[in-house]
Amino acid sequence: MGVYQGNPTVHNLDAMIFGVSFFRQLKTKNRYSATSVDQLPHHLAAILMFGHALRLPIPDIDHTDYMLIMGANPVVSNGSIMTAPNVKNRLKAIQARGGKFITIDPRFTETSKIADRHLFIRPGTDALLLLAMLNTLFAKDLVTCGHLHEYVEQLDEISVLVKDYPPEAVAEETGISADEIKLLVKEFCAAEKSVLYARIGVSLHEFGSLVNWLVNLFNTLTGNLDTEGGAMFTTPAIDMIGRKKPSSIKHARYHTRVSQYPETISEFPVAALAEEILTPGKGQIKAMIIAAGNPLLSTPNNDQLEKAFKGLEFVLSVDFYINETSRHADIILPPPSPLERAHYDLVFNHLAVRNYARYSHALFEKAEGSLSEAEIYQELAYLMAPDGITEKAKAWAKLKFMKTFKAEGFLAKGIKKGPYAQPKSQNNRDLSFKQLAKLEHGMDLGPLQPRFPEGILTENGKIQLAPKEFVADLARLQLKFPTKVDDSTARQKHSFLLIGRRDPRTCNSWLHNSYRMVKGKNRCTALIHPEDATALGITPGQAVKVTSRVGALELAVAISDEIMPGVISIPHGWGHGKTNTRLDIANSHAGVSVNQLTDEKLVDALSGNAALNGVPVEVTVI
Ligand SMILES: Nc1nc2c(c(=O)[nH]1)N[C@H]1C(S)=C(S)[C@@H](COP(=O)(O)OP(=O)(O)OC[C@H]3O[C@@H](n4cnc5c(=O)[nH]c(N)nc54)[C@H](O)[C@@H]3O)O[C@H]1N2
Ligand SMILES: Nc1nc2c(c(=O)[nH]1)N[C@H]1C(S)=C(S)[C@@H](COP(=O)(O)OP(=O)(O)OC[C@H]3O[C@@H](n4cnc5c(=O)[nH]c(N)nc54)[C@H](O)[C@@H]3O)O[C@H]1N2
Ligand SMILES: [Mo]
């Protein structure tokens, strides 16, 4: 049995509580989710440096004077591991108080358009840039850990590791000049409060884990970790981290059967899913449960995964759409829509730029006879219990009958145990669930507060600056980018590096089910630079064929100097045309799936996270 939980799970209270526990009770190690086509490297850096997967640094955007944004486009995405409503205004406010923000991206993005400066970077080379920035810190004697001085370990080791990476050594490969790198560091250190924020552009990346480690290092060694205006940690009303130190490092405790990818926080990288289904032998996956996900469109090498799914003996999907994945299901269990259920954000309160709590009541009654997601998972637990999965599952089944356990009970308990409950809590707020449920707009719990040293959850209570896993992985970087630069991989004639793109009317693959979200001018285009277009003899709107190791696609070109030469950008989530059964999505609006080009073998080797950015492709005119 295998399980894949998609991204909407974390936006769904019932799925978070009841789904997650149900899947745990299946006792299968074959647990997959959208995490490994997303933020897995962030978790790994947090585990190894700070001791917990959710101890994720969040940029204190409302107080910073200088923000470096690397591989993120918050103006379109709304933030991500920086949950920030109205992010555009928050960015402009940095400028209004005399500060600056700068984007580093292979594309001049919607965020770059309002930034003070934009720097093009060649996809996949961010680790080199960060090593050079750290090198500059040591060379210019700018290292300071501020209030965390006593709580860091292995600083000397870092100074040695970054020695081989002066800005001059990485300028050509990254496309950013040595002077520019030095200026970035100078400005960053001169500002009173600075923060480096990096997101999916560098997480879905061959060196995603290294990059996230180096980002945390840079914030720490400039004295901007856990300080106002820097990279801070949240204090949510329901703390999913808990106060106890974790008993073990939740990484590489076991590995996948075929490619030996490591587990992280009890799940495997989804890049391994197809081979785990296709490869015969003991432990081969024969059945899948898919919850709130569409891996056949959202994960690398769609065609191979589709082939794998066709061979499965049983597929169950919990989804309200027939999508590329659920159409292979024997049974689809449709949950109510988001407006028919109550919500409390268990996860995103951990990622938000301000502490807050809000409980949203369901806006509409769910249809009579339909099951809530809580009921679906409890019912499944019950139905499977007679075969004796676990004692716990049986207990859950019983609870279902007694109808005593509701998400609200979980929330009430969580808030009571949390930091705002006691009358003498740090904020004297005396929060309870009952009170929260009455507040239509929730409760503002104030700006982010320093959490360290108490919040450092490593074994010895110190920040690990040089975890051995990252140090060892530097050899892989060195192998890919030998210090002597040659002009090979990235810039072979007419050879491109593929990156992604999001736009405001999409959310991964599923908003494309709505005609209103896909209608209008074609947005599923391949963006290339005018120089490349001229070299290939392409005119705007012309169709091209894009080919990678695993597949090929045909789509129209858009030409713009807002993309770096040698780079091609194609948005993901499109491609419902092949399979969508709804007539209102005309094929002309369906687009194509970029994940027919992304390669399941191209991963961040340390975490197994898919490298969906920086994929080498060929472009030919058709
Ligand atoms: N090339 C490329 N690929 C990418 C990315 C990229 O940048 N480039 N981004 C990646 C990222 S960051 C992510 S998070 C993944 C997302 O990948 P997935 O997590 O697989 O998400 P979707 O493909 O959007 O599919 C979500 C499904 O959940 C259903 N759904 C929505 N709400 C609910 C609900 O409340 N309950 C249930 N049961 N179902 C619900 C929708 O109908 C939809 O079918 O895609 C990844 N894929
Ligand atoms: N409208 C909309 N909003 C969304 C989503 C959506 O699909 N649509 N998805 C949601 C989800 S699940 C997530 S995870 C977040 C993601 O939130 P963001 O991380 O902000 O997502 P993107 O807009 O994909 O931004 C990634 C940027 O990285 C750049 N990039 C690509 N490769 C590289 C590289 O090698 N180096 C550098 N430095 N940059 C690179 C890309 O050009 C792009 O501008 O967005 C969320 N919000
Ligand atoms: Mo995501």
PDB file of N, CA, C and O in Angstrom, residues 361-405:
ATOM      1  N   HIS A 361     -15.913  29.453  10.668  1.00  0.00           N
ATOM      2  CA  HIS A 361     -17.050  28.524  10.628  1.00  0.00           C
ATOM      3  C   HIS A 361     -17.377  28.193   9.181  1.00  0.00           C
ATOM      4  O   HIS A 361     -17.089  28.981   8.281  1.00  0.00           O
ATOM      5  N   ALA A 362     -18.007  27.049   8.974  1.00  0.00           N
ATOM      6  CA  ALA A 362     -18.463  26.703   7.628  1.00  0.00           C
ATOM      7  C   ALA A 362     -19.466  27.762   7.181  1.00  0.00           C
ATOM      8  O   ALA A 362     -20.296  28.212   7.961  1.00  0.00           O
ATOM      9  N   LEU A 363     -19.363  28.157   5.910  1.00  0.00           N
ATOM     10  CA  LEU A 363     -20.258  29.195   5.410  1.00  0.00           C
ATOM     11  C   LEU A 363     -21.606  28.586   4.996  1.00  0.00           C
ATOM     12  O   LEU A 363     -22.649  29.200   5.140  1.00  0.00           O
ATOM     13  N   PHE A 364     -21.516  27.366   4.459  1.00  0.00           N
ATOM     14  CA  PHE A 364     -22.744  26.663   4.045  1.00  0.00           C
ATOM     15  C   PHE A 364     -22.802  25.302   4.721  1.00  0.00           C
ATOM     16  O   PHE A 364     -21.763  24.700   4.994  1.00  0.00           O
ATOM     17  N   GLU A 365     -24.024  24.822   4.933  1.00  0.00           N
ATOM     18  CA  GLU A 365     -24.212  23.441   5.394  1.00  0.00           C
ATOM     19  C   GLU A 365     -23.779  22.516   4.269  1.00  0.00           C
ATOM     20  O   GLU A 365     -24.081  22.778   3.102  1.00  0.00           O
ATOM     21  N   LYS A 366     -23.116  21.445   4.587  1.00  0.00           N
ATOM     22  CA  LYS A 366     -22.787  20.499   3.515  1.00  0.00           C
ATOM     23  C   LYS A 366     -24.055  19.761   3.080  1.00  0.00           C
ATOM     24  O   LYS A 366     -25.028  19.689   3.835  1.00  0.00           O
ATOM     25  N   ALA A 367     -23.999  19.261   1.856  1.00  0.00           N
ATOM     26  CA  ALA A 367     -25.192  18.615   1.291  1.00  0.00           C
ATOM     27  C   ALA A 367     -25.609  17.435   2.148  1.00  0.00           C
ATOM     28  O   ALA A 367     -24.758  16.740   2.706  1.00  0.00           O
ATOM     29  N   GLU A 368     -26.906  17.227   2.232  1.00  0.00           N
ATOM     30  CA  GLU A 368     -27.397  16.143   3.058  1.00  0.00           C
ATOM     31  C   GLU A 368     -26.882  14.800   2.540  1.00  0.00           C
ATOM     32  O   GLU A 368     -26.852  14.567   1.329  1.00  0.00           O
ATOM     33  N   GLY A 369     -26.467  13.990   3.440  1.00  0.00           N
ATOM     34  CA  GLY A 369     -25.995  12.666   3.048  1.00  0.00           C
ATOM     35  C   GLY A 369     -24.524  12.626   2.672  1.00  0.00           C
ATOM     36  O   GLY A 369     -23.941  11.557   2.530  1.00  0.00           O
ATOM     37  N   SER A 370     -23.901  13.801   2.488  1.00  0.00           N
ATOM     38  CA  SER A 370     -22.475  13.780   2.146  1.00  0.00           C
ATOM     39  C   SER A 370     -21.656  13.626   3.424  1.00  0.00           C
ATOM     40  O   SER A 370     -22.113  13.959   4.516  1.00  0.00           O
ATOM     41  N   LEU A 371     -20.464  13.110   3.264  1.00  0.00           N
ATOM     42  CA  LEU A 371     -19.597  12.899   4.426  1.00  0.00           C
ATOM     43  C   LEU A 371     -18.536  13.982   4.480  1.00  0.00           C
ATOM     44  O   LEU A 371     -17.955  14.347   3.456  1.00  0.00           O
ATOM     45  N   SER A 372     -18.268  14.477   5.672  1.00  0.00           N
ATOM     46  CA  SER A 372     -17.155  15.416   5.824  1.00  0.00           C
ATOM     47  C   SER A 372     -15.858  14.617   5.680  1.00  0.00           C
ATOM     48  O   SER A 372     -15.865  13.386   5.753  1.00  0.00           O
ATOM     49  N   GLU A 373     -14.739  15.324   5.514  1.00  0.00           N
ATOM     50  CA  GLU A 373     -13.470  14.613   5.376  1.00  0.00           C
ATOM     51  C   GLU A 373     -13.142  13.868   6.684  1.00  0.00           C
ATOM     52  O   GLU A 373     -12.576  12.784   6.659  1.00  0.00           O
ATOM     53  N   ALA A 374     -13.555  14.450   7.804  1.00  0.00           N
ATOM     54  CA  ALA A 374     -13.349  13.766   9.090  1.00  0.00           C
ATOM     55  C   ALA A 374     -14.107  12.447   9.084  1.00  0.00           C
ATOM     56  O   ALA A 374     -13.567  11.395   9.459  1.00  0.00           O
ATOM     57  N   GLU A 375     -15.345  12.491   8.624  1.00  0.00           N
ATOM     58  CA  GLU A 375     -16.164  11.267   8.605  1.00  0.00           C
ATOM     59  C   GLU A 375     -15.614  10.240   7.617  1.00  0.00           C
ATOM     60  O   GLU A 375     -15.619   9.041   7.885  1.00  0.00           O
ATOM     61  N   ILE A 376     -15.128  10.738   6.485  1.00  0.00           N
ATOM     62  CA  ILE A 376     -14.552   9.811   5.492  1.00  0.00           C
ATOM     63  C   ILE A 376     -13.406   9.015   6.116  1.00  0.00           C
ATOM     64  O   ILE A 376     -13.352   7.795   6.038  1.00  0.00           O
ATOM     65  N   TYR A 377     -12.502   9.724   6.786  1.00  0.00           N
ATOM     66  CA  TYR A 377     -11.327   9.025   7.328  1.00  0.00           C
ATOM     67  C   TYR A 377     -11.676   8.154   8.527  1.00  0.00           C
ATOM     68  O   TYR A 377     -11.106   7.083   8.714  1.00  0.00           O
ATOM     69  N   GLN A 378     -12.630   8.617   9.326  1.00  0.00           N
ATOM     70  CA  GLN A 378     -13.038   7.784  10.464  1.00  0.00           C
ATOM     71  C   GLN A 378     -13.744   6.524   9.990  1.00  0.00           C
ATOM     72  O   GLN A 378     -13.541   5.441  10.506  1.00  0.00           O
ATOM     73  N   GLU A 379     -14.565   6.694   8.963  1.00  0.00           N
ATOM     74  CA  GLU A 379     -15.275   5.552   8.393  1.00  0.00           C
ATOM     75  C   GLU A 379     -14.275   4.548   7.800  1.00  0.00           C
ATOM     76  O   GLU A 379     -14.401   3.337   7.978  1.00  0.00           O
ATOM     77  N   LEU A 380     -13.285   5.081   7.100  1.00  0.00           N
ATOM     78  CA  LEU A 380     -12.266   4.196   6.527  1.00  0.00           C
ATOM     79  C   LEU A 380     -11.529   3.447   7.631  1.00  0.00           C
ATOM     80  O   LEU A 380     -11.287   2.244   7.529  1.00  0.00           O
ATOM     81  N   ALA A 381     -11.203   4.180   8.690  1.00  0.00           N
ATOM     82  CA  ALA A 381     -10.501   3.542   9.810  1.00  0.00           C
ATOM     83  C   ALA A 381     -11.360   2.425  10.379  1.00  0.00           C
ATOM     84  O   ALA A 381     -10.884   1.332  10.661  1.00  0.00           O
ATOM     85  N   TYR A 382     -12.645   2.698  10.471  1.00  0.00           N
ATOM     86  CA  TYR A 382     -13.562   1.701  11.017  1.00  0.00           C
ATOM     87  C   TYR A 382     -13.652   0.481  10.087  1.00  0.00           C
ATOM     88  O   TYR A 382     -13.536  -0.657  10.510  1.00  0.00           O
ATOM     89  N   LEU A 383     -13.824   0.761   8.799  1.00  0.00           N
ATOM     90  CA  LEU A 383     -13.992  -0.346   7.851  1.00  0.00           C
ATOM     91  C   LEU A 383     -12.750  -1.233   7.791  1.00  0.00           C
ATOM     92  O   LEU A 383     -12.831  -2.423   7.548  1.00  0.00           O
ATOM     93  N   MET A 384     -11.617  -0.624   8.020  1.00  0.00           N
ATOM     94  CA  MET A 384     -10.392  -1.412   7.931  1.00  0.00           C
ATOM     95  C   MET A 384     -10.035  -2.072   9.253  1.00  0.00           C
ATOM     96  O   MET A 384      -9.232  -2.989   9.284  1.00  0.00           O
ATOM     97  N   ALA A 385     -10.651  -1.607  10.317  1.00  0.00           N
ATOM     98  CA  ALA A 385     -10.296  -2.128  11.629  1.00  0.00           C
ATOM     99  C   ALA A 385     -10.557  -3.621  11.810  1.00  0.00           C
ATOM    100  O   ALA A 385      -9.729  -4.315  12.379  1.00  0.00           O
ATOM    101  N   PRO A 386     -11.695  -4.168  11.310  1.00  0.00           N
ATOM    102  CA  PRO A 386     -11.946  -5.587  11.547  1.00  0.00           C
ATOM    103  C   PRO A 386     -10.808  -6.492  11.082  1.00  0.00           C
ATOM    104  O   PRO A 386     -10.583  -7.540  11.651  1.00  0.00           O
ATOM    105  N   ASP A 387     -10.096  -6.075  10.053  1.00  0.00           N
ATOM    106  CA  ASP A 387      -8.954  -6.881   9.631  1.00  0.00           C
ATOM    107  C   ASP A 387      -7.763  -6.688  10.555  1.00  0.00           C
ATOM    108  O   ASP A 387      -6.703  -7.258  10.340  1.00  0.00           O
ATOM    109  N   GLY A 388      -7.952  -5.853  11.546  1.00  0.00           N
ATOM    110  CA  GLY A 388      -6.943  -5.719  12.592  1.00  0.00           C
ATOM    111  C   GLY A 388      -5.690  -5.017  12.137  1.00  0.00           C
ATOM    112  O   GLY A 388      -4.606  -5.600  12.152  1.00  0.00           O
ATOM    113  N   ILE A 389      -5.812  -3.766  11.701  1.00  0.00           N
ATOM    114  CA  ILE A 389      -4.586  -3.043  11.342  1.00  0.00           C
ATOM    115  C   ILE A 389      -3.799  -2.782  12.618  1.00  0.00           C
ATOM    116  O   ILE A 389      -2.709  -3.257  12.788  1.00  0.00           O
ATOM    117  N   THR A 390      -4.419  -2.033  13.520  1.00  0.00           N
ATOM    118  CA  THR A 390      -3.764  -1.777  14.804  1.00  0.00           C
ATOM    119  C   THR A 390      -4.854  -1.628  15.858  1.00  0.00           C
ATOM    120  O   THR A 390      -6.011  -1.386  15.540  1.00  0.00           O
ATOM    121  N   GLU A 391      -4.438  -1.742  17.068  1.00  0.00           N
ATOM    122  CA  GLU A 391      -5.370  -1.526  18.174  1.00  0.00           C
ATOM    123  C   GLU A 391      -5.885  -0.087  18.134  1.00  0.00           C
ATOM    124  O   GLU A 391      -7.034   0.205  18.402  1.00  0.00           O
ATOM    125  N   LYS A 392      -4.965   0.810  17.786  1.00  0.00           N
ATOM    126  CA  LYS A 392      -5.302   2.231  17.755  1.00  0.00           C
ATOM    127  C   LYS A 392      -6.418   2.499  16.742  1.00  0.00           C
ATOM    128  O   LYS A 392      -7.343   3.257  16.991  1.00  0.00           O
ATOM    129  N   ALA A 393      -6.319   1.829  15.585  1.00  0.00           N
ATOM    130  CA  ALA A 393      -7.325   2.021  14.542  1.00  0.00           C
ATOM    131  C   ALA A 393      -8.694   1.599  15.061  1.00  0.00           C
ATOM    132  O   ALA A 393      -9.700   2.240  14.785  1.00  0.00           O
ATOM    133  N   LYS A 394      -8.690   0.504  15.817  1.00  0.00           N
ATOM    134  CA  LYS A 394      -9.957   0.038  16.384  1.00  0.00           C
ATOM    135  C   LYS A 394     -10.516   1.076  17.346  1.00  0.00           C
ATOM    136  O   LYS A 394     -11.713   1.356  17.363  1.00  0.00           O
ATOM    137  N   ALA A 395      -9.629   1.643  18.123  1.00  0.00           N
ATOM    138  CA  ALA A 395     -10.055   2.660  19.083  1.00  0.00           C
ATOM    139  C   ALA A 395     -10.672   3.846  18.344  1.00  0.00           C
ATOM    140  O   ALA A 395     -11.694   4.387  18.756  1.00  0.00           O
ATOM    141  N   TRP A 396     -10.061   4.190  17.230  1.00  0.00           N
ATOM    142  CA  TRP A 396     -10.583   5.298  16.429  1.00  0.00           C
ATOM    143  C   TRP A 396     -11.963   4.967  15.889  1.00  0.00           C
ATOM    144  O   TRP A 396     -12.861   5.792  15.876  1.00  0.00           O
ATOM    145  N   ALA A 397     -12.103   3.745  15.436  1.00  0.00           N
ATOM    146  CA  ALA A 397     -13.380   3.319  14.881  1.00  0.00           C
ATOM    147  C   ALA A 397     -14.467   3.447  15.951  1.00  0.00           C
ATOM    148  O   ALA A 397     -15.579   3.888  15.675  1.00  0.00           O
ATOM    149  N   LYS A 398     -14.091   3.092  17.150  1.00  0.00           N
ATOM    150  CA  LYS A 398     -15.035   3.174  18.255  1.00  0.00           C
ATOM    151  C   LYS A 398     -15.422   4.636  18.521  1.00  0.00           C
ATOM    152  O   LYS A 398     -16.596   4.970  18.670  1.00  0.00           O
ATOM    153  N   LEU A 399     -14.406   5.471  18.492  1.00  0.00           N
ATOM    154  CA  LEU A 399     -14.652   6.900  18.698  1.00  0.00           C
ATOM    155  C   LEU A 399     -15.664   7.426  17.695  1.00  0.00           C
ATOM    156  O   LEU A 399     -16.525   8.235  17.994  1.00  0.00           O
ATOM    157  N   LYS A 400     -15.516   6.914  16.497  1.00  0.00           N
ATOM    158  CA  LYS A 400     -16.410   7.356  15.423  1.00  0.00           C
ATOM    159  C   LYS A 400     -17.868   7.098  15.812  1.00  0.00           C
ATOM    160  O   LYS A 400     -18.733   7.938  15.663  1.00  0.00           O
ATOM    161  N   PHE A 401     -18.065   5.889  16.359  1.00  0.00           N
ATOM    162  CA  PHE A 401     -19.425   5.549  16.759  1.00  0.00           C
ATOM    163  C   PHE A 401     -19.898   6.382  17.938  1.00  0.00           C
ATOM    164  O   PHE A 401     -21.046   6.763  18.031  1.00  0.00           O
ATOM    165  N   MET A 402     -18.992   6.647  18.817  1.00  0.00           N
ATOM    166  CA  MET A 402     -19.377   7.429  19.989  1.00  0.00           C
ATOM    167  C   MET A 402     -19.536   8.901  19.635  1.00  0.00           C
ATOM    168  O   MET A 402     -20.098   9.681  20.389  1.00  0.00           O
ATOM    169  N   LYS A 403     -19.022   9.267  18.458  1.00  0.00           N
ATOM    170  CA  LYS A 403     -19.093  10.647  17.987  1.00  0.00           C
ATOM    171  C   LYS A 403     -18.597  11.647  19.026  1.00  0.00           C
ATOM    172  O   LYS A 403     -19.168  12.712  19.233  1.00  0.00           O
ATOM    173  N   THR A 404     -17.552  11.279  19.724  1.00  0.00           N
ATOM    174  CA  THR A 404     -17.063  12.180  20.759  1.00  0.00           C
ATOM    175  C   THR A 404     -15.903  13.032  20.260  1.00  0.00           C
ATOM    176  O   THR A 404     -15.603  14.075  20.808  1.00  0.00           O
ATOM    177  N   PHE A 405     -15.243  12.562  19.232  1.00  0.00           N
ATOM    178  CA  PHE A 405     -14.022  13.251  18.849  1.00  0.00           C
ATOM    179  C   PHE A 405     -14.240  14.104  17.613  1.00  0.00           C
ATOM    180  O   PHE A 405     -14.500  13.626  16.531  1.00  0.00           O
TER     181      PHE A 405
END
